[in-house]
Amino acid sequence: MPEQRASQTAVLVCQGRAAAHQRLAAGRFADPTALALLRDEERATVEQVRAGHRPADWNGRVGYEMVARCAEMMVPRTVAIDEALRERRTPQVVILGAGLDGRAWRMPELADSDVYEVDQSASQQDKRDRAGALEGKPPTFVPVDFGRDRLGDALAASGFRGAEPTTWVWEGVVPYLTRDQAAGTVQQVASLSAAGSRLIVNYQARSASARFGRFVVQTMVKFSDRPNPWAAEPWRSAWTPKQMARLLERHGFTMIRDDHLRALAAGMLNANTDTNTTSFRSGRVAVADI
Protein backbone atom coordinates (compact mmCIF):
# COMPACT_ATOMS: atom_id res chain seq x y z
CA MET A 1 0.00 0.00 0.00
CA PRO A 2 1.37 3.46 -0.82
CA GLU A 3 2.37 5.15 2.42
CA GLN A 4 0.74 8.43 1.48
CA ARG A 5 -2.76 6.97 1.04
CA ALA A 6 -5.15 5.48 3.58
CA SER A 7 -6.27 1.93 2.82
CA GLN A 8 -9.46 1.73 0.75
CA THR A 9 -9.96 -1.97 1.40
CA ALA A 10 -10.14 -1.10 5.12
CA VAL A 11 -13.21 1.01 4.35
CA LEU A 12 -14.91 -1.86 2.49
CA VAL A 13 -14.20 -4.25 5.38
CA CYS A 14 -15.63 -1.73 7.84
CA GLN A 15 -18.74 -1.34 5.65
CA GLY A 16 -19.11 -5.12 5.64
CA ARG A 17 -18.98 -5.30 9.42
CA ALA A 18 -21.44 -2.44 9.75
CA ALA A 19 -23.87 -4.12 7.33
CA ALA A 20 -23.62 -7.41 9.25
CA HIS A 21 -23.99 -5.90 12.74
CA GLN A 22 -26.79 -7.71 14.63
CA ARG A 23 -28.27 -8.67 11.24
CA LEU A 24 -26.23 -11.71 10.26
CA ALA A 25 -25.47 -14.46 12.79
CA ALA A 26 -27.42 -12.63 15.48
CA GLY A 27 -26.15 -13.54 18.91
CA ARG A 28 -22.69 -14.42 17.60
CA PHE A 29 -21.66 -11.38 15.57
CA ALA A 30 -21.90 -7.72 16.52
CA ASP A 31 -19.72 -4.72 15.76
CA PRO A 32 -21.25 -1.49 17.04
CA THR A 33 -18.05 0.44 16.24
CA ALA A 34 -18.14 -0.14 12.49
CA LEU A 35 -20.89 2.30 11.54
CA ALA A 36 -19.35 5.00 13.75
CA LEU A 37 -16.04 4.66 11.87
CA LEU A 38 -17.65 5.33 8.49
CA ARG A 39 -18.25 8.66 6.81
CA ASP A 40 -21.75 9.68 5.70
CA GLU A 41 -21.28 8.71 2.04
CA GLU A 42 -19.87 5.31 3.08
CA ARG A 43 -22.82 4.67 5.40
CA ALA A 44 -25.37 5.18 2.62
CA THR A 45 -24.54 1.86 0.92
CA VAL A 46 -24.49 0.11 4.30
CA GLU A 47 -28.01 1.30 5.04
CA GLN A 48 -29.20 0.05 1.63
CA VAL A 49 -27.77 -3.40 2.37
CA ARG A 50 -29.24 -3.52 5.85
CA ALA A 51 -32.65 -2.58 4.44
CA GLY A 52 -32.36 -4.99 1.49
CA HIS A 53 -32.91 -2.19 -1.04
CA ARG A 54 -30.93 -3.15 -4.14
CA PRO A 55 -30.35 -0.11 -6.37
CA ALA A 56 -31.66 -0.33 -9.92
CA ASP A 57 -28.69 1.47 -11.51
CA TRP A 58 -25.47 -0.38 -12.33
CA ASN A 59 -23.13 1.78 -10.24
CA GLY A 60 -25.33 1.54 -7.18
CA ARG A 61 -25.81 -2.20 -7.64
CA VAL A 62 -22.06 -2.84 -7.85
CA GLY A 63 -21.48 -1.00 -4.57
CA TYR A 64 -24.41 -2.76 -2.94
CA GLU A 65 -23.18 -6.23 -3.93
CA MET A 66 -19.61 -5.52 -2.81
CA VAL A 67 -20.75 -4.52 0.68
CA ALA A 68 -23.34 -7.32 0.92
CA ARG A 69 -20.80 -10.02 -0.01
CA CYS A 70 -18.20 -8.49 2.30
CA ALA A 71 -20.72 -8.52 5.18
CA GLU A 72 -21.27 -12.27 4.78
CA MET A 73 -17.56 -13.00 4.64
CA MET A 74 -16.70 -10.81 7.64
CA VAL A 75 -19.01 -12.72 9.99
CA PRO A 76 -17.11 -16.05 10.21
CA ARG A 77 -13.73 -14.35 9.92
CA THR A 78 -14.43 -11.91 12.74
CA VAL A 79 -16.10 -14.46 15.01
CA ALA A 80 -13.18 -16.88 14.63
CA ILE A 81 -10.62 -14.22 15.50
CA ASP A 82 -12.63 -12.88 18.43
CA GLU A 83 -13.04 -16.37 19.87
CA ALA A 84 -9.31 -17.03 19.56
CA LEU A 85 -8.67 -13.79 21.47
CA ARG A 86 -11.06 -14.82 24.25
CA GLU A 87 -9.52 -18.29 24.58
CA ARG A 88 -6.09 -17.00 25.58
CA ARG A 89 -6.05 -13.58 27.18
CA THR A 90 -2.68 -11.90 27.34
CA PRO A 91 -1.41 -8.61 28.84
CA GLN A 92 -0.75 -7.26 25.36
CA VAL A 93 -2.56 -7.41 22.02
CA VAL A 94 -0.95 -6.21 18.80
CA ILE A 95 -3.15 -5.75 15.73
CA LEU A 96 -0.99 -5.74 12.60
CA GLY A 97 -2.35 -3.71 9.69
CA ALA A 98 -5.29 -2.67 11.86
CA GLY A 99 -7.16 -0.56 9.32
CA LEU A 100 -10.55 0.37 10.77
CA ASP A 101 -10.61 -2.50 13.29
CA GLY A 102 -12.78 -1.63 16.32
CA ARG A 103 -11.73 -4.42 18.70
CA ALA A 104 -9.94 -2.13 21.17
CA TRP A 105 -13.25 -0.36 21.80
CA ARG A 106 -15.83 -3.11 21.34
CA MET A 107 -14.32 -6.15 23.12
CA PRO A 108 -14.64 -6.01 26.93
CA GLU A 109 -12.22 -8.96 27.10
CA LEU A 110 -9.44 -6.58 26.03
CA ALA A 111 -10.11 -4.03 28.77
CA ASP A 112 -7.21 -5.29 30.90
CA SER A 113 -4.81 -5.65 27.96
CA ASP A 114 -2.65 -3.00 26.36
CA VAL A 115 -3.75 -2.88 22.72
CA TYR A 116 -1.29 -1.68 20.08
CA GLU A 117 -2.40 -1.01 16.51
CA VAL A 118 0.33 -1.17 13.88
CA ASP A 119 -0.32 0.39 10.49
CA GLN A 120 1.10 2.82 7.99
CA SER A 121 0.84 6.45 9.03
CA ALA A 122 -1.78 7.61 6.49
CA SER A 123 -4.22 4.89 7.49
CA GLN A 124 -3.70 5.64 11.18
CA GLN A 125 -4.32 9.35 10.73
CA ASP A 126 -7.49 8.57 8.79
CA LYS A 127 -8.64 6.30 11.62
CA ARG A 128 -7.90 8.89 14.30
CA ASP A 129 -10.05 11.36 12.38
CA ARG A 130 -12.91 8.86 12.25
CA ALA A 131 -12.72 7.46 15.79
CA GLY A 132 -13.40 10.63 17.78
CA ALA A 133 -16.94 9.62 18.69
CA LEU A 134 -16.03 6.14 19.95
CA GLU A 135 -16.23 5.65 23.71
CA GLY A 136 -13.79 3.59 25.74
CA LYS A 137 -10.04 3.11 25.95
CA PRO A 138 -8.41 3.70 22.56
CA PRO A 139 -5.46 1.61 21.35
CA THR A 140 -1.89 2.83 21.23
CA PHE A 141 -1.22 3.75 17.62
CA VAL A 142 2.15 2.57 16.31
CA PRO A 143 2.95 3.95 12.84
CA VAL A 144 5.27 1.65 10.91
CA ASP A 145 6.68 1.77 7.42
CA PHE A 146 7.50 -1.90 6.91
CA GLY A 147 9.91 -0.97 4.15
CA ARG A 148 12.06 1.09 6.52
CA ASP A 149 11.13 0.49 10.17
CA ARG A 150 11.80 -2.46 12.45
CA LEU A 151 8.61 -3.65 14.09
CA GLY A 152 10.31 -4.32 17.42
CA ASP A 153 11.85 -0.86 17.62
CA ALA A 154 8.56 0.86 16.81
CA LEU A 155 6.64 -1.19 19.37
CA ALA A 156 9.27 -0.73 22.09
CA ALA A 157 9.16 3.03 21.59
CA SER A 158 5.40 2.86 22.23
CA GLY A 159 5.66 0.90 25.48
CA PHE A 160 5.49 -2.71 24.26
CA ARG A 161 7.03 -5.17 26.75
CA GLY A 162 8.89 -7.98 25.05
CA ALA A 163 9.06 -10.16 28.16
CA GLU A 164 5.27 -10.48 28.47
CA PRO A 165 2.94 -12.75 26.45
CA THR A 166 1.28 -11.11 23.47
CA THR A 167 -1.62 -11.99 21.20
CA TRP A 168 -0.97 -10.92 17.61
CA VAL A 169 -3.93 -10.35 15.27
CA TRP A 170 -2.90 -10.41 11.61
CA GLU A 171 -6.16 -10.04 9.70
CA GLY A 172 -6.68 -9.11 6.06
CA VAL A 173 -3.01 -8.31 5.42
CA VAL A 174 -1.12 -11.40 4.23
CA PRO A 175 -2.56 -11.47 0.66
CA TYR A 176 -1.21 -7.96 0.05
CA LEU A 177 2.35 -8.97 0.98
CA THR A 178 4.89 -10.86 -1.07
CA ARG A 179 5.91 -14.25 0.30
CA ASP A 180 9.22 -12.80 1.49
CA GLN A 181 7.45 -9.93 3.24
CA ALA A 182 5.02 -12.28 4.97
CA ALA A 183 7.83 -14.60 6.06
CA GLY A 184 9.83 -11.63 7.34
CA THR A 185 6.87 -10.43 9.40
CA VAL A 186 6.43 -13.87 10.98
CA GLN A 187 10.13 -13.88 11.86
CA GLN A 188 9.83 -10.47 13.55
CA VAL A 189 6.66 -11.47 15.41
CA ALA A 190 8.29 -14.67 16.68
CA SER A 191 11.33 -12.76 17.93
CA LEU A 192 9.01 -10.48 19.94
CA SER A 193 6.82 -13.26 21.35
CA ALA A 194 7.42 -14.41 24.92
CA ALA A 195 6.26 -17.85 26.02
CA GLY A 196 2.45 -17.93 26.18
CA SER A 197 2.00 -15.73 23.10
CA ARG A 198 -0.48 -16.41 20.31
CA LEU A 199 -0.60 -15.50 16.61
CA ILE A 200 -3.97 -15.36 14.83
CA VAL A 201 -3.47 -15.06 11.09
CA ASN A 202 -6.03 -14.67 8.32
CA TYR A 203 -4.67 -15.60 4.89
CA GLN A 204 -5.75 -16.72 1.43
CA ALA A 205 -5.09 -20.24 0.23
CA ARG A 206 -4.07 -20.99 -3.35
CA SER A 207 -7.15 -21.21 -5.57
CA ALA A 208 -7.44 -20.74 -9.33
CA SER A 209 -11.20 -20.22 -9.02
CA ALA A 210 -10.66 -17.57 -6.35
CA ARG A 211 -8.26 -15.68 -8.63
CA PHE A 212 -10.82 -15.80 -11.43
CA GLY A 213 -13.60 -14.64 -9.09
CA ARG A 214 -11.51 -11.70 -7.97
CA PHE A 215 -10.83 -10.80 -11.61
CA VAL A 216 -14.58 -10.84 -12.34
CA VAL A 217 -15.33 -8.55 -9.37
CA GLN A 218 -12.63 -6.08 -10.35
CA THR A 219 -13.90 -6.07 -13.94
CA MET A 220 -17.39 -5.20 -12.69
CA VAL A 221 -15.96 -2.32 -10.67
CA LYS A 222 -13.94 -1.13 -13.65
CA PHE A 223 -17.07 -0.66 -15.74
CA SER A 224 -18.80 1.34 -13.02
CA ASP A 225 -18.04 4.84 -11.79
CA ARG A 226 -17.05 3.54 -8.38
CA PRO A 227 -13.41 3.66 -7.19
CA ASN A 228 -11.70 0.28 -7.12
CA PRO A 229 -10.65 -0.42 -3.49
CA TRP A 230 -8.05 -2.94 -4.73
CA ALA A 231 -6.43 -0.67 -7.31
CA ALA A 232 -3.51 0.22 -5.03
CA GLU A 233 -3.69 -2.99 -2.98
CA PRO A 234 -3.37 -6.05 -5.26
CA TRP A 235 -3.02 -9.57 -3.93
CA ARG A 236 0.64 -10.62 -3.93
CA SER A 237 0.71 -14.01 -2.25
CA ALA A 238 -1.33 -17.09 -1.38
CA TRP A 239 -0.43 -20.05 0.81
CA THR A 240 -1.52 -23.64 1.13
CA PRO A 241 -2.33 -24.71 4.70
CA LYS A 242 0.82 -26.86 4.71
CA GLN A 243 2.96 -23.93 3.60
CA MET A 244 1.52 -21.68 6.29
CA ALA A 245 2.01 -24.36 8.95
CA ARG A 246 5.65 -24.85 7.89
CA LEU A 247 6.27 -21.10 7.99
CA LEU A 248 4.86 -20.71 11.50
CA GLU A 249 6.50 -23.86 12.86
CA ARG A 250 9.87 -22.84 11.42
CA HIS A 251 9.76 -19.82 13.71
CA GLY A 252 8.73 -21.68 16.84
CA PHE A 253 4.94 -21.56 16.69
CA THR A 254 2.74 -24.61 17.23
CA MET A 255 -0.33 -24.70 14.99
CA ILE A 256 -3.51 -25.08 17.06
CA ARG A 257 -5.99 -24.99 14.21
CA ASP A 258 -6.40 -23.70 10.66
CA ASP A 259 -10.02 -23.29 9.57
CA HIS A 260 -11.56 -22.68 6.16
CA LEU A 261 -14.06 -19.79 6.06
CA ARG A 262 -16.64 -22.08 4.48
CA ALA A 263 -16.43 -24.43 7.48
CA LEU A 264 -16.56 -21.51 9.90
CA ALA A 265 -19.63 -20.12 8.15
CA ALA A 266 -21.58 -23.35 8.58
CA GLY A 267 -24.12 -22.84 11.34
CA MET A 268 -23.50 -19.08 11.44
CA LEU A 269 -25.01 -17.87 8.20
CA ASN A 270 -28.29 -18.56 6.48
CA ALA A 271 -28.30 -21.79 4.49
CA ASN A 272 -29.04 -19.74 1.34
CA THR A 273 -25.80 -17.74 1.68
CA ASP A 274 -23.57 -18.14 -1.37
CA THR A 275 -20.26 -19.41 0.04
CA ASN A 276 -18.84 -19.90 -3.45
CA THR A 277 -17.46 -16.36 -3.56
CA THR A 278 -13.75 -15.57 -3.81
CA SER A 279 -13.05 -15.04 -0.12
CA PHE A 280 -15.10 -18.03 1.03
CA ARG A 281 -13.34 -20.29 -1.44
CA SER A 282 -9.84 -19.37 -0.29
CA GLY A 283 -10.04 -17.53 3.05
CA ARG A 284 -8.66 -19.19 6.19
CA VAL A 285 -8.00 -18.32 9.83
CA ALA A 286 -5.09 -20.03 11.58
CA VAL A 287 -4.24 -19.95 15.29
CA ALA A 288 -0.72 -20.76 16.53
CA ASP A 289 0.91 -20.53 19.96
CA ILE A 290 4.48 -20.20 21.17
mmCIF file of N, CA and C in Angstrom, residues 14-26 29-36 38 42-55 63-69 71-72 75:
data_model
loop_
_atom_site.group_PDB
_atom_site.id
_atom_site.type_symbol
_atom_site.label_atom_id
_atom_site.label_comp_id
_atom_site.label_asym_id
_atom_site.label_seq_id
_atom_site.Cartn_x
_atom_site.Cartn_y
_atom_site.Cartn_z
ATOM 1 N N CYS A 14 -14.839 -2.396 6.801
ATOM 2 C CA CYS A 14 -15.630 -1.732 7.836
ATOM 3 C C CYS A 14 -17.104 -1.641 7.419
ATOM 4 N N GLN A 15 -17.359 -1.352 6.149
ATOM 5 C CA GLN A 15 -18.737 -1.340 5.653
ATOM 6 C C GLN A 15 -19.370 -2.720 5.796
ATOM 7 N N GLY A 16 -18.594 -3.762 5.506
ATOM 8 C CA GLY A 16 -19.114 -5.117 5.641
ATOM 9 C C GLY A 16 -19.497 -5.428 7.066
ATOM 10 N N ARG A 17 -18.665 -5.057 8.005
ATOM 11 C CA ARG A 17 -18.975 -5.305 9.417
ATOM 12 C C ARG A 17 -20.196 -4.503 9.858
ATOM 13 N N ALA A 18 -20.287 -3.269 9.386
ATOM 14 C CA ALA A 18 -21.442 -2.442 9.751
ATOM 15 C C ALA A 18 -22.733 -3.024 9.173
ATOM 16 N N ALA A 19 -22.672 -3.541 7.960
ATOM 17 C CA ALA A 19 -23.870 -4.122 7.333
ATOM 18 C C ALA A 19 -24.292 -5.410 8.028
ATOM 19 N N ALA A 20 -23.328 -6.136 8.590
ATOM 20 C CA ALA A 20 -23.624 -7.408 9.248
ATOM 21 C C ALA A 20 -24.057 -7.241 10.697
ATOM 22 N N HIS A 21 -23.762 -6.107 11.304
ATOM 23 C CA HIS A 21 -23.992 -5.896 12.736
ATOM 24 C C HIS A 21 -25.411 -6.257 13.168
ATOM 25 N N GLN A 22 -25.519 -7.250 14.061
ATOM 26 C CA GLN A 22 -26.792 -7.705 14.634
ATOM 27 C C GLN A 22 -27.843 -8.054 13.572
ATOM 28 N N ARG A 23 -27.368 -8.296 12.340
ATOM 29 C CA ARG A 23 -28.270 -8.668 11.244
ATOM 30 C C ARG A 23 -27.949 -10.064 10.738
ATOM 31 N N LEU A 24 -26.674 -10.382 10.635
ATOM 32 C CA LEU A 24 -26.235 -11.714 10.255
ATOM 33 C C LEU A 24 -25.656 -12.409 11.487
ATOM 34 N N ALA A 25 -25.958 -13.674 11.653
ATOM 35 C CA ALA A 25 -25.468 -14.462 12.785
ATOM 36 C C ALA A 25 -25.775 -13.758 14.104
ATOM 37 N N ALA A 26 -27.015 -13.332 14.258
ATOM 38 C CA ALA A 26 -27.425 -12.630 15.480
ATOM 39 C C ALA A 26 -27.108 -13.479 16.697
ATOM 40 N N PHE A 29 -22.431 -12.464 16.176
ATOM 41 C CA PHE A 29 -21.659 -11.378 15.573
ATOM 42 C C PHE A 29 -22.296 -10.034 15.883
ATOM 43 N N ALA A 30 -21.473 -9.112 16.335
ATOM 44 C CA ALA A 30 -21.900 -7.725 16.517
ATOM 45 C C ALA A 30 -20.666 -6.833 16.460
ATOM 46 N N ASP A 31 -20.795 -5.716 15.785
ATOM 47 C CA ASP A 31 -19.715 -4.725 15.755
ATOM 48 C C ASP A 31 -20.323 -3.333 15.762
ATOM 49 N N PRO A 32 -20.634 -2.814 16.951
ATOM 50 C CA PRO A 32 -21.253 -1.488 17.044
ATOM 51 C C PRO A 32 -20.307 -0.345 16.695
ATOM 52 N N THR A 33 -19.006 -0.626 16.567
ATOM 53 C CA THR A 33 -18.055 0.442 16.238
ATOM 54 C C THR A 33 -17.991 0.726 14.747
ATOM 55 N N ALA A 34 -18.385 -0.248 13.932
ATOM 56 C CA ALA A 34 -18.143 -0.136 12.492
ATOM 57 C C ALA A 34 -18.857 1.053 11.867
ATOM 58 N N LEU A 35 -20.142 1.203 12.153
ATOM 59 C CA LEU A 35 -20.888 2.304 11.542
ATOM 60 C C LEU A 35 -20.324 3.656 11.976
ATOM 61 N N ALA A 36 -19.894 3.744 13.230
ATOM 62 C CA ALA A 36 -19.352 5.000 13.746
ATOM 63 C C ALA A 36 -18.033 5.375 13.068
ATOM 64 N N LEU A 38 -17.412 5.012 9.901
ATOM 65 C CA LEU A 38 -17.647 5.330 8.488
ATOM 66 C C LEU A 38 -18.098 6.771 8.313
ATOM 67 N N GLU A 42 -20.168 6.732 2.973
ATOM 68 C CA GLU A 42 -19.871 5.307 3.085
ATOM 69 C C GLU A 42 -21.014 4.569 3.789
ATOM 70 N N ARG A 43 -21.709 5.279 4.679
ATOM 71 C CA ARG A 43 -22.824 4.670 5.404
ATOM 72 C C ARG A 43 -24.031 4.453 4.502
ATOM 73 N N ALA A 44 -24.170 5.256 3.470
ATOM 74 C CA ALA A 44 -25.367 5.177 2.623
ATOM 75 C C ALA A 44 -25.534 3.779 2.034
ATOM 76 N N THR A 45 -24.453 3.202 1.499
ATOM 77 C CA THR A 45 -24.541 1.861 0.924
ATOM 78 C C THR A 45 -24.822 0.826 2.012
ATOM 79 N N VAL A 46 -24.238 1.018 3.184
ATOM 80 C CA VAL A 46 -24.489 0.107 4.301
ATOM 81 C C VAL A 46 -25.972 0.075 4.643
ATOM 82 N N GLU A 47 -26.588 1.232 4.705
ATOM 83 C CA GLU A 47 -28.013 1.298 5.044
ATOM 84 C C GLU A 47 -28.868 0.619 3.976
ATOM 85 N N GLN A 48 -28.470 0.739 2.696
ATOM 86 C CA GLN A 48 -29.197 0.049 1.634
ATOM 87 C C GLN A 48 -29.126 -1.468 1.833
ATOM 88 N N VAL A 49 -27.936 -1.961 2.167
ATOM 89 C CA VAL A 49 -27.768 -3.401 2.368
ATOM 90 C C VAL A 49 -28.575 -3.868 3.569
ATOM 91 N N ARG A 50 -28.520 -3.126 4.641
ATOM 92 C CA ARG A 50 -29.242 -3.520 5.850
ATOM 93 C C ARG A 50 -30.758 -3.549 5.603
ATOM 94 N N ALA A 51 -31.224 -2.647 4.743
ATOM 95 C CA ALA A 51 -32.654 -2.585 4.443
ATOM 96 C C ALA A 51 -33.053 -3.542 3.318
ATOM 97 N N GLY A 52 -32.066 -4.112 2.605
ATOM 98 C CA GLY A 52 -32.361 -4.995 1.487
ATOM 99 C C GLY A 52 -32.851 -4.269 0.260
ATOM 100 N N HIS A 53 -32.468 -3.002 0.108
ATOM 101 C CA HIS A 53 -32.910 -2.192 -1.036
ATOM 102 C C HIS A 53 -31.823 -2.190 -2.114
ATOM 103 N N ARG A 54 -31.922 -3.086 -3.066
ATOM 104 C CA ARG A 54 -30.930 -3.151 -4.141
ATOM 105 C C ARG A 54 -31.178 -2.024 -5.142
ATOM 106 N N PRO A 55 -30.171 -1.189 -5.400
ATOM 107 C CA PRO A 55 -30.346 -0.106 -6.371
ATOM 108 C C PRO A 55 -30.608 -0.649 -7.778
ATOM 109 N N GLY A 63 -21.836 -1.338 -5.949
ATOM 110 C CA GLY A 63 -21.476 -0.996 -4.574
ATOM 111 C C GLY A 63 -22.261 -1.809 -3.560
ATOM 112 N N TYR A 64 -23.545 -1.985 -3.831
ATOM 113 C CA TYR A 64 -24.414 -2.762 -2.939
ATOM 114 C C TYR A 64 -23.897 -4.199 -2.815
ATOM 115 N N GLU A 65 -23.611 -4.837 -3.951
ATOM 116 C CA GLU A 65 -23.185 -6.232 -3.927
ATOM 117 C C GLU A 65 -21.822 -6.392 -3.261
ATOM 118 N N MET A 66 -20.919 -5.441 -3.458
ATOM 119 C CA MET A 66 -19.613 -5.521 -2.811
ATOM 120 C C MET A 66 -19.762 -5.514 -1.293
ATOM 121 N N VAL A 67 -20.572 -4.620 -0.776
ATOM 122 C CA VAL A 67 -20.748 -4.524 0.676
ATOM 123 C C VAL A 67 -21.518 -5.730 1.201
ATOM 124 N N ALA A 68 -22.547 -6.172 0.478
ATOM 125 C CA ALA A 68 -23.336 -7.325 0.923
ATOM 126 C C ALA A 68 -22.487 -8.583 0.998
ATOM 127 N N ARG A 69 -21.655 -8.832 -0.022
ATOM 128 C CA ARG A 69 -20.803 -10.017 -0.009
ATOM 129 C C ARG A 69 -19.735 -9.899 1.079
ATOM 130 N N ALA A 71 -20.044 -8.321 3.888
ATOM 131 C CA ALA A 71 -20.715 -8.522 5.177
ATOM 132 C C ALA A 71 -20.794 -10.010 5.506
ATOM 133 N N GLU A 72 -21.167 -10.831 4.539
ATOM 134 C CA GLU A 72 -21.274 -12.268 4.777
ATOM 135 C C GLU A 72 -19.923 -12.876 5.117
ATOM 136 N N VAL A 75 -18.436 -12.079 8.804
ATOM 137 C CA VAL A 75 -19.011 -12.719 9.991
ATOM 138 C C VAL A 75 -18.153 -13.884 10.484
#
